[in-house]
PDB file of C-alpha atoms and ligand atoms in Angstrom:
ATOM      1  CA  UNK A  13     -22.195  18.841  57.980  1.00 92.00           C
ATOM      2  CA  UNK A  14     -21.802  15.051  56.671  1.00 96.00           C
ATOM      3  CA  UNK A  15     -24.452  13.972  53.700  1.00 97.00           C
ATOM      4  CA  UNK A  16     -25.289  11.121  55.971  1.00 97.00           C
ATOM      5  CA  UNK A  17     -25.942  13.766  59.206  1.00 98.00           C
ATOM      6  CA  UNK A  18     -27.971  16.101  56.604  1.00 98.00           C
ATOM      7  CA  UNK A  19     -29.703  13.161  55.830  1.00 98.00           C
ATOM      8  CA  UNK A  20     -31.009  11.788  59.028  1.00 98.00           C
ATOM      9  CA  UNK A  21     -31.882  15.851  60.131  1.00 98.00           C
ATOM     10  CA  UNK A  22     -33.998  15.517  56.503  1.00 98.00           C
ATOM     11  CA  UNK A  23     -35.572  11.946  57.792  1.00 98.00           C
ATOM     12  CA  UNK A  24     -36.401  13.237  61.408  1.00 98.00           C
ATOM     13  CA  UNK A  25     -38.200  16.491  59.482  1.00 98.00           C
ATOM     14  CA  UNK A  26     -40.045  14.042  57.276  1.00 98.00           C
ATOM     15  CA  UNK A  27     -41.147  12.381  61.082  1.00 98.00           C
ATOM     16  CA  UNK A  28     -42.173  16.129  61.658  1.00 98.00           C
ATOM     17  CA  UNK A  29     -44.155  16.681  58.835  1.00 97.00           C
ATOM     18  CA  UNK A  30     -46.681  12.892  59.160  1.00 97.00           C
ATOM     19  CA  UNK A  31     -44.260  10.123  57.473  1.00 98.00           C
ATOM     20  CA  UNK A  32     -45.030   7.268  60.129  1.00 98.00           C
ATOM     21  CA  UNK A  33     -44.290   4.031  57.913  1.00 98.00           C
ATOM     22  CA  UNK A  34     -40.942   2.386  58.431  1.00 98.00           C
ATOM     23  CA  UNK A  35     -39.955   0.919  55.390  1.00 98.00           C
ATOM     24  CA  UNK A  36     -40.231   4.623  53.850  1.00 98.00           C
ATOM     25  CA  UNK A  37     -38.079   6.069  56.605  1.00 98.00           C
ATOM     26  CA  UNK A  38     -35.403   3.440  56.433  1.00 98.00           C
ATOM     27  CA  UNK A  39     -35.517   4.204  52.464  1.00 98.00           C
ATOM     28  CA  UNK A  40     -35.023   7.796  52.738  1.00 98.00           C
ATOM     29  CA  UNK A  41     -32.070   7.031  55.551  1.00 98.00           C
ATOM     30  CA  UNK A  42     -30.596   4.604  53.592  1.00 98.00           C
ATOM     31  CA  UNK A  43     -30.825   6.697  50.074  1.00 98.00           C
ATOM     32  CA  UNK A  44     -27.900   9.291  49.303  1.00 98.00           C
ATOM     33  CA  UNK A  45     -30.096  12.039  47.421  1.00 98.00           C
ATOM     34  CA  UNK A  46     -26.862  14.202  46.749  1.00 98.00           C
ATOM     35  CA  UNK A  47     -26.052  11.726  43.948  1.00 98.00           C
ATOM     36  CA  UNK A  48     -29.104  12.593  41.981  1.00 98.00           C
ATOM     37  CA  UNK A  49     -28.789  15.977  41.813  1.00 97.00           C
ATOM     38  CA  UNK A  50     -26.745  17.764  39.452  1.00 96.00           C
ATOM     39  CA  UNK A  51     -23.232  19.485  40.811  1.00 96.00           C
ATOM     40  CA  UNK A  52     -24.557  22.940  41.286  1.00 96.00           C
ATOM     41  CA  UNK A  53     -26.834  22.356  43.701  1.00 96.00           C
ATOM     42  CA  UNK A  54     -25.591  19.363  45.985  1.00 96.00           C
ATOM     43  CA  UNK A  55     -25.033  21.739  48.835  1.00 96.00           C
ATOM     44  CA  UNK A  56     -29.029  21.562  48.632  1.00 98.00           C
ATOM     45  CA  UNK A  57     -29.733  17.961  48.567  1.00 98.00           C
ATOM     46  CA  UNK A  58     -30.953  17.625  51.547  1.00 98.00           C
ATOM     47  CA  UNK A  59     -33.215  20.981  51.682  1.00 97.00           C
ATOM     48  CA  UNK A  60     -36.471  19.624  51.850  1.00 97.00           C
ATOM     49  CA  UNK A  61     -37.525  21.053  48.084  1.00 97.00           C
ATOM     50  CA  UNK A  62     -37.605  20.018  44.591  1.00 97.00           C
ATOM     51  CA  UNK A  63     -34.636  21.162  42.863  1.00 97.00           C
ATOM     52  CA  UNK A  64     -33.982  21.629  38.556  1.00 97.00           C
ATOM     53  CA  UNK A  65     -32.488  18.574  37.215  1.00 97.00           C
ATOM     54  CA  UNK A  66     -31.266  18.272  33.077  1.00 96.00           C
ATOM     55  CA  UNK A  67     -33.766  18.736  30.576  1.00 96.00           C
ATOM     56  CA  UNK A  68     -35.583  21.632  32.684  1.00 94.00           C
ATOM     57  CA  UNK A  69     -37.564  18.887  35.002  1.00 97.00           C
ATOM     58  CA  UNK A  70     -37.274  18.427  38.596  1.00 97.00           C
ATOM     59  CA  UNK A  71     -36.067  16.541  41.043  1.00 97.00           C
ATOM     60  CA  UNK A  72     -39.157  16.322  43.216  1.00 97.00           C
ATOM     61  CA  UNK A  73     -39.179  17.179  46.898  1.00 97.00           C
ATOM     62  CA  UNK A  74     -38.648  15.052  49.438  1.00 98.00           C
ATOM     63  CA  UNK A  75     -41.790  15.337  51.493  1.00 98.00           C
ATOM     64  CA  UNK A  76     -43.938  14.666  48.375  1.00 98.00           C
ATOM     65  CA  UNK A  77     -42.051  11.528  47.509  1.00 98.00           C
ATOM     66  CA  UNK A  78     -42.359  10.278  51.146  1.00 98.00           C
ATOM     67  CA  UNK A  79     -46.182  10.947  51.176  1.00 98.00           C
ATOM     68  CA  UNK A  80     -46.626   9.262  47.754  1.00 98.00           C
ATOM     69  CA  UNK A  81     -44.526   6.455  49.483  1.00 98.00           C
ATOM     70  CA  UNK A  82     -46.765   6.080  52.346  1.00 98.00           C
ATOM     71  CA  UNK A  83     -50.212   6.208  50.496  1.00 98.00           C
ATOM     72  CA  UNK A  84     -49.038   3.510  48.340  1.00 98.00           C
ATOM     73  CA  UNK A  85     -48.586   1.308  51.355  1.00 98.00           C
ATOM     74  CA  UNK A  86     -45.439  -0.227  49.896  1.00 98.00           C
ATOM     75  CA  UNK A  87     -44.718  -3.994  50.933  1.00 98.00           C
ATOM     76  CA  UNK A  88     -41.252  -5.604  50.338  1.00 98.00           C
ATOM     77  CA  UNK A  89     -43.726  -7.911  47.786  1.00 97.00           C
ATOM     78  CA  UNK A  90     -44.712  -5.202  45.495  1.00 96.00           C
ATOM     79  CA  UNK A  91     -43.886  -5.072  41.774  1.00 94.00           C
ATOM     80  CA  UNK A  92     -44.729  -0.981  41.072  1.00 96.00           C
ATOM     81  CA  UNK A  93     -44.509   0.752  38.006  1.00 96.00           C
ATOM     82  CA  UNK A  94     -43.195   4.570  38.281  1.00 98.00           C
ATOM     83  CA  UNK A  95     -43.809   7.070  35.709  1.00 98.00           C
ATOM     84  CA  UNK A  96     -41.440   9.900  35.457  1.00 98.00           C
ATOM     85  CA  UNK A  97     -38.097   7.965  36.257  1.00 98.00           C
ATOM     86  CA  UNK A  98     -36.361  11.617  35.910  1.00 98.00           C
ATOM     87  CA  UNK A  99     -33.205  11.520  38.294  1.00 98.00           C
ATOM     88  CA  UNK A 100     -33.509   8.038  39.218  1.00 98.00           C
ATOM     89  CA  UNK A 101     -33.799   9.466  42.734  1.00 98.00           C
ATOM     90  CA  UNK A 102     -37.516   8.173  43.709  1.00 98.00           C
ATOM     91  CA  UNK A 103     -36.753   5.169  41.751  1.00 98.00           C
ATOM     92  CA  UNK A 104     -33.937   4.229  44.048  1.00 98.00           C
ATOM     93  CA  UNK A 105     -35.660   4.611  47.390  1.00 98.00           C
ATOM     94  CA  UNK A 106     -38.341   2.639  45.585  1.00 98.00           C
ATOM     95  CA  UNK A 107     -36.029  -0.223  45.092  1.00 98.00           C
ATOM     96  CA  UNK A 108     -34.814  -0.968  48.100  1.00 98.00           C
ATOM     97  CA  UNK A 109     -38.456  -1.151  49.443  1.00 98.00           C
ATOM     98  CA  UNK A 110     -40.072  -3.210  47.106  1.00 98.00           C
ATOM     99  CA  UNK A 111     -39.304  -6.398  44.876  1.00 96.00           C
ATOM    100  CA  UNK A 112     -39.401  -4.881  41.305  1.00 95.00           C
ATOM    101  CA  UNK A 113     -39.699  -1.062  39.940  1.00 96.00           C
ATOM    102  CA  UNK A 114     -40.414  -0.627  36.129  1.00 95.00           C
ATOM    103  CA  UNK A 115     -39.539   3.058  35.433  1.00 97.00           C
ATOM    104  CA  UNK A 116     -40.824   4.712  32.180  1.00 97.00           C
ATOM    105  CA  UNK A 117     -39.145   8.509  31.404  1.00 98.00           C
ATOM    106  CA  UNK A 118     -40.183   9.673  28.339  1.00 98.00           C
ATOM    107  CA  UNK A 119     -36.718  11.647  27.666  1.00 98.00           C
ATOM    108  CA  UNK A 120     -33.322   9.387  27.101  1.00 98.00           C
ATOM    109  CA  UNK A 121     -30.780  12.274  28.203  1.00 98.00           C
ATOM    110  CA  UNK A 122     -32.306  11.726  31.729  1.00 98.00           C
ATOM    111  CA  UNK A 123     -33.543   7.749  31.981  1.00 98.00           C
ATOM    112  CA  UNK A 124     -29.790   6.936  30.333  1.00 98.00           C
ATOM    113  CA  UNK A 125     -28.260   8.952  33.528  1.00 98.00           C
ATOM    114  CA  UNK A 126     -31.093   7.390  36.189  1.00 98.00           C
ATOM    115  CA  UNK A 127     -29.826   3.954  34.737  1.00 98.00           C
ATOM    116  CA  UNK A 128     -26.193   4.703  35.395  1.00 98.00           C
ATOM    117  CA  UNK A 129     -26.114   5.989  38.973  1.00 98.00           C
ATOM    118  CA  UNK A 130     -28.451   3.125  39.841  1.00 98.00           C
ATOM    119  CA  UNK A 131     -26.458   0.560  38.610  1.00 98.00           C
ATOM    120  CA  UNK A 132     -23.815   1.990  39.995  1.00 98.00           C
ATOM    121  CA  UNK A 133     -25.662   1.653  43.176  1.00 98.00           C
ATOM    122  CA  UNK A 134     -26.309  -1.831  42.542  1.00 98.00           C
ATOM    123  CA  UNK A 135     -29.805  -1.965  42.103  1.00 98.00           C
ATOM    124  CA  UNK A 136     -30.904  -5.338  40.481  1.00 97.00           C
ATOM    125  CA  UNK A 137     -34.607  -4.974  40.874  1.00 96.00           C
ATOM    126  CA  UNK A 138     -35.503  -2.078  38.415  1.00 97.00           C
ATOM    127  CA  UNK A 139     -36.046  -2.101  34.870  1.00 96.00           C
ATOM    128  CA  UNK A 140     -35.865   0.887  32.532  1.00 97.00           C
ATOM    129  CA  UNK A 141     -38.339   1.760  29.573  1.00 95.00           C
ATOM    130  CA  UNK A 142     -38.072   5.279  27.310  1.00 96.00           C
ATOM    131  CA  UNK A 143     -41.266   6.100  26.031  1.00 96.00           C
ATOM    132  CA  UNK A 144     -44.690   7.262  27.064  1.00 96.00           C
ATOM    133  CA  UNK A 145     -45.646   6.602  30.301  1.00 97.00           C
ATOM    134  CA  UNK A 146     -49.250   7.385  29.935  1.00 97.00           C
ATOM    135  CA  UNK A 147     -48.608   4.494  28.065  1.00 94.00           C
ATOM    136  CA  UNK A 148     -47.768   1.944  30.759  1.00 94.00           C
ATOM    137  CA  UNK A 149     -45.519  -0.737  30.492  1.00 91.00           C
ATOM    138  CA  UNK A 150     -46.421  -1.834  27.122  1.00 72.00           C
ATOM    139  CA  UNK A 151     -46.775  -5.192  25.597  1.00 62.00           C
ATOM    140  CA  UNK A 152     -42.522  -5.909  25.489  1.00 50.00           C
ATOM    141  CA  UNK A 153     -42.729  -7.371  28.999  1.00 56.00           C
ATOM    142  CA  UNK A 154     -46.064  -9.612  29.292  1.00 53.00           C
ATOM    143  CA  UNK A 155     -45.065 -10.405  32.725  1.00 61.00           C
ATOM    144  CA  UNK A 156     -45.291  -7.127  33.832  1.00 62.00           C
ATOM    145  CA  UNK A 157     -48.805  -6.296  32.962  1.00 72.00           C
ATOM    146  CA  UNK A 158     -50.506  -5.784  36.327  1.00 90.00           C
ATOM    147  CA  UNK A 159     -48.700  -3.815  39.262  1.00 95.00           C
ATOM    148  CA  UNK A 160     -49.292  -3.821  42.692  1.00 96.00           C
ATOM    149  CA  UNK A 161     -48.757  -0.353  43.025  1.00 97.00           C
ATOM    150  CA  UNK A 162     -48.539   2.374  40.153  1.00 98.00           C
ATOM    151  CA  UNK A 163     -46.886   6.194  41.194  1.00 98.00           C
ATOM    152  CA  UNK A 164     -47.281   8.823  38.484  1.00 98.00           C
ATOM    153  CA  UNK A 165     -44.827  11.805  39.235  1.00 98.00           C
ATOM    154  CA  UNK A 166     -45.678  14.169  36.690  1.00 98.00           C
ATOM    155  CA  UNK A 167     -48.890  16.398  36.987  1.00 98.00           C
ATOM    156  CA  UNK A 168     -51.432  14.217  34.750  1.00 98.00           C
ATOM    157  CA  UNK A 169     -54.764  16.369  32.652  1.00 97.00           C
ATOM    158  CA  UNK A 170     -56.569  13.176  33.189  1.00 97.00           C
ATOM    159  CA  UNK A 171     -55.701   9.609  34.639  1.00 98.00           C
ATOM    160  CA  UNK A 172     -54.814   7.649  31.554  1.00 97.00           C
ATOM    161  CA  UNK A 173     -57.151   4.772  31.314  1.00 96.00           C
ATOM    162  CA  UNK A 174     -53.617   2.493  30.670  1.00 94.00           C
ATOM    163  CA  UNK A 175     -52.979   3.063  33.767  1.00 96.00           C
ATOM    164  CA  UNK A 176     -55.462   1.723  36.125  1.00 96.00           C
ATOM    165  CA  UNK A 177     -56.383  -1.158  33.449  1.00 93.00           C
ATOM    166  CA  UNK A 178     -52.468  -2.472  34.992  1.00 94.00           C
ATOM    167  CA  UNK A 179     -53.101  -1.939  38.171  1.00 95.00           C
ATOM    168  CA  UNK A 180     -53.728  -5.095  39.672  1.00 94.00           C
ATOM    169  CA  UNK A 181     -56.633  -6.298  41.920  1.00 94.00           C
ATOM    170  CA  UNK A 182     -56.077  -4.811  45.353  1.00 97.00           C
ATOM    171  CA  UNK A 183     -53.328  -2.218  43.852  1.00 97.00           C
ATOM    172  CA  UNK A 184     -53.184   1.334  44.816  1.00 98.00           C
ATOM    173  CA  UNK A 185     -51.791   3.832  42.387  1.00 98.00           C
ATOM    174  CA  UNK A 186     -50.962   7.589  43.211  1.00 98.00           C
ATOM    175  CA  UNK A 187     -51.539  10.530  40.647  1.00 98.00           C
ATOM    176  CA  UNK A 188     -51.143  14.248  40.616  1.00 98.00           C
ATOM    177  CA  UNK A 189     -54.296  15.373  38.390  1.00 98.00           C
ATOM    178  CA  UNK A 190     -55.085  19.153  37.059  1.00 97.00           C
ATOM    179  CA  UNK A 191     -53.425  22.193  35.578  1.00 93.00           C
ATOM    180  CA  UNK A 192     -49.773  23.003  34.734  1.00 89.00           C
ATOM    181  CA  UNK A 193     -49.552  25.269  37.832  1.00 90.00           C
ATOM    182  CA  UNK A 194     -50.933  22.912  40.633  1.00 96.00           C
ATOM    183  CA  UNK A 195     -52.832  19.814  40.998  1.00 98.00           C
ATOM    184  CA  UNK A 196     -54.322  17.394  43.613  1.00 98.00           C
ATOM    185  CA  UNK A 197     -52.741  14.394  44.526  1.00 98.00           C
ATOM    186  CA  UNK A 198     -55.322  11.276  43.786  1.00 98.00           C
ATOM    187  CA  UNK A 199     -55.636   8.071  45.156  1.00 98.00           C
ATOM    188  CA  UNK A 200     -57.199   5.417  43.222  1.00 98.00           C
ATOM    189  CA  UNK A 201     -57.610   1.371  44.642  1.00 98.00           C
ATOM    190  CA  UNK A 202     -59.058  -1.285  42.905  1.00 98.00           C
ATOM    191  CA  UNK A 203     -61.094  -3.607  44.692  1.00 97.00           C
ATOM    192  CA  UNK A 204     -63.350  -6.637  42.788  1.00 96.00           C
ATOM    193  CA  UNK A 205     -62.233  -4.989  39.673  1.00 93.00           C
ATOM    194  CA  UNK A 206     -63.932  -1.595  40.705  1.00 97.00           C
ATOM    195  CA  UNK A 207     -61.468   1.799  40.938  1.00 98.00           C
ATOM    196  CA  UNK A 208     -62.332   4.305  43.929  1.00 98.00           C
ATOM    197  CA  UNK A 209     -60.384   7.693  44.231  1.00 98.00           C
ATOM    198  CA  UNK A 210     -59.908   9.592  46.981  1.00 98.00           C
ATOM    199  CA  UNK A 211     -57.924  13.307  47.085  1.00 97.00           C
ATOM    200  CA  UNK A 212     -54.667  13.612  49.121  1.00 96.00           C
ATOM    201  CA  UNK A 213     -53.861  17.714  49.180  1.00 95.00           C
ATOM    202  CA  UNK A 214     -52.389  20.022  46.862  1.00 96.00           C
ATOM    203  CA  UNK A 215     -49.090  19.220  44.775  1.00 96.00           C
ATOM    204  CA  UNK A 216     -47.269  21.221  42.163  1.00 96.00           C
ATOM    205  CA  UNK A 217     -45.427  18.675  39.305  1.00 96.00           C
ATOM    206  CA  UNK A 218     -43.659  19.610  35.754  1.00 96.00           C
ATOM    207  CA  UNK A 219     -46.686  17.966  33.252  1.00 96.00           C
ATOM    208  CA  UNK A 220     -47.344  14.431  32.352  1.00 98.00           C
ATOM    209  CA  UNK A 221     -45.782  15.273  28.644  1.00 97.00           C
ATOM    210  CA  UNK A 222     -48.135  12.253  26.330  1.00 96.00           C
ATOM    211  CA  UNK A 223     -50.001  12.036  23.095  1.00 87.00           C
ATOM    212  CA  UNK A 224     -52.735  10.178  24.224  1.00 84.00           C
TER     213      UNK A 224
HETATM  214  N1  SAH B  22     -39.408  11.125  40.358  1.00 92.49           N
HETATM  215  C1  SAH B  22     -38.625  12.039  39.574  1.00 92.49           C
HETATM  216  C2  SAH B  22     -39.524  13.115  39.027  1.00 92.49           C
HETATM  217  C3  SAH B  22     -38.954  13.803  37.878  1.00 92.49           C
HETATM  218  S1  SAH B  22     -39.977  15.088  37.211  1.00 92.49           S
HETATM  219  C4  SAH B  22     -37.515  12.647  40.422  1.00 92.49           C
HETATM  220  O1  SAH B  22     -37.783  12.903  41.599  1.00 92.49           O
HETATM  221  O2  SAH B  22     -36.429  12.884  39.915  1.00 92.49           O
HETATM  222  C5  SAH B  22     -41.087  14.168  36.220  1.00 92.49           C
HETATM  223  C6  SAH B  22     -40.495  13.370  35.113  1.00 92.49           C
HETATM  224  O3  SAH B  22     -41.565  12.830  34.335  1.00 92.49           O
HETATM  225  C7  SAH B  22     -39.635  14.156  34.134  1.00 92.49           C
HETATM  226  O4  SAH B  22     -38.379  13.564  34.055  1.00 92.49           O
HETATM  227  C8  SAH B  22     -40.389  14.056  32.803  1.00 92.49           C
HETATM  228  O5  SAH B  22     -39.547  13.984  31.686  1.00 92.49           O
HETATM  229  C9  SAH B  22     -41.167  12.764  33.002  1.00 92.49           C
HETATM  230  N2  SAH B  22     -42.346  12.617  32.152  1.00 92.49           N
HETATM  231  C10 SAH B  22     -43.233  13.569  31.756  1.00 92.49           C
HETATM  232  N3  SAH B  22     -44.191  13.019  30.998  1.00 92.49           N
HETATM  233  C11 SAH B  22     -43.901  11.693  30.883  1.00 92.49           C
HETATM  234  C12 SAH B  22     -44.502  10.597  30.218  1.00 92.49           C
HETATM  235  N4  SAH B  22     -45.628  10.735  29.506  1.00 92.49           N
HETATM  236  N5  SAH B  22     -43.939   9.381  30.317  1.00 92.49           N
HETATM  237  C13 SAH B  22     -42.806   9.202  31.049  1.00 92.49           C
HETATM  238  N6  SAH B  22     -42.187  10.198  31.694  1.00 92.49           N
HETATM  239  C14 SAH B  22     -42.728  11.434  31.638  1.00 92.49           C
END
């Protein structure tokens, strides 16, 4: 079967499973996934998993990123920062919701190859950073200290307190918190300067690698 026929079988399963907002099913349509995953296993792109990417980290599965997606409410006014650029593949449907994605990876090898495909893609809206995540975007890019929405996709011990200090007033940011093995996907908004969290289900991400 075609990528693009795969593809709208994976979007109608994504229906299926409780992905109701638009913009993120357009995304996901619109988003070839076989291009971020590496040659072995692009008979599987559109298997609704998480699949080994360089660098032993993941590719994360498709249903996770479209739930992440949703709880963020994304708007096409949104400047979010994602943590964990890995294959770029998150990062692209990202893009062509929103107005801006800053993407931090922590390992070159993999944020080098994210940058390539993208631009290759023709993405004009994201910028790149190598470094801690845990981090944030750090003081480089004063513009970009306050995000709409934040989405952390590696499993985090803790939320890192640089992390919700960006988030702006009325932002939403989306975290998988706990162990190596599994963790629960949290919800945090920030309303008159006060965070509230809510829990989201289960989740199973590599580990939010940071020194902090
Ligand atoms: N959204 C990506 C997920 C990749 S897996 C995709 O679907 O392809 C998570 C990624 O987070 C890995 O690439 C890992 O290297 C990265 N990561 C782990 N800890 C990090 C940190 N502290 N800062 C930035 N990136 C981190």
């Amino acid at each position: 079967m075609r990528y693009e026929d795969q593809r709208a079988l994976l979007v109608r399963e994504l229906e299926l499973q409780g992905i109701k907002d638009e913009r993120v099913l357009r995304a996901f349509l619109n988003t070839p996934r076989e291009l971020y995953v590496p040659e072995e296993h692009q008979s599987l792109a559109y298997h609704n998993r998480a699949l080994p990417i360089a660098e032993r980290q993941t590719i994360s599965q498709p249903l996770m990123v479209a739930i992440m997606l949703q709880t963020l409410e994304l708007t096409p006014e949104d400047t979010v920062l994602e943590i964990g650029t890995g294959s770029g593949y998150e990062t692209a449907v990202l893009a062509s919701i929103v107005k801006e994605v800053c993407s931090v990876e922590r390992l070159e090898n993999l944020s080098l190859q994210a940058q390539q495909i993208l631009k290759k893609q023709g993405f004009r809206n994201v910028y790149f950073r190598i470094g801690d995540g845990a981090l944030g975007w750090e003081k480089a890019f004063p513009a970009y200290n306050s995000f709409d929405k934040i989405i952390v996709s590696a499993g985090a011990r803790q939320i890192p307190s640089r992390l919700t200090e960006q988030l702006a007033e009325g932002g939403r940011m989306v975290i998988p918190v706990g162990e190596q093995q599994q963790q629960k996907l949290v919800l945090l908004t920030k309303k008159d300067g006060v965070l509230s969290q809510s829990d989201c289900g289960l989740c199973a991400f590599v580990p939010l690698v940071t020194s902090t």
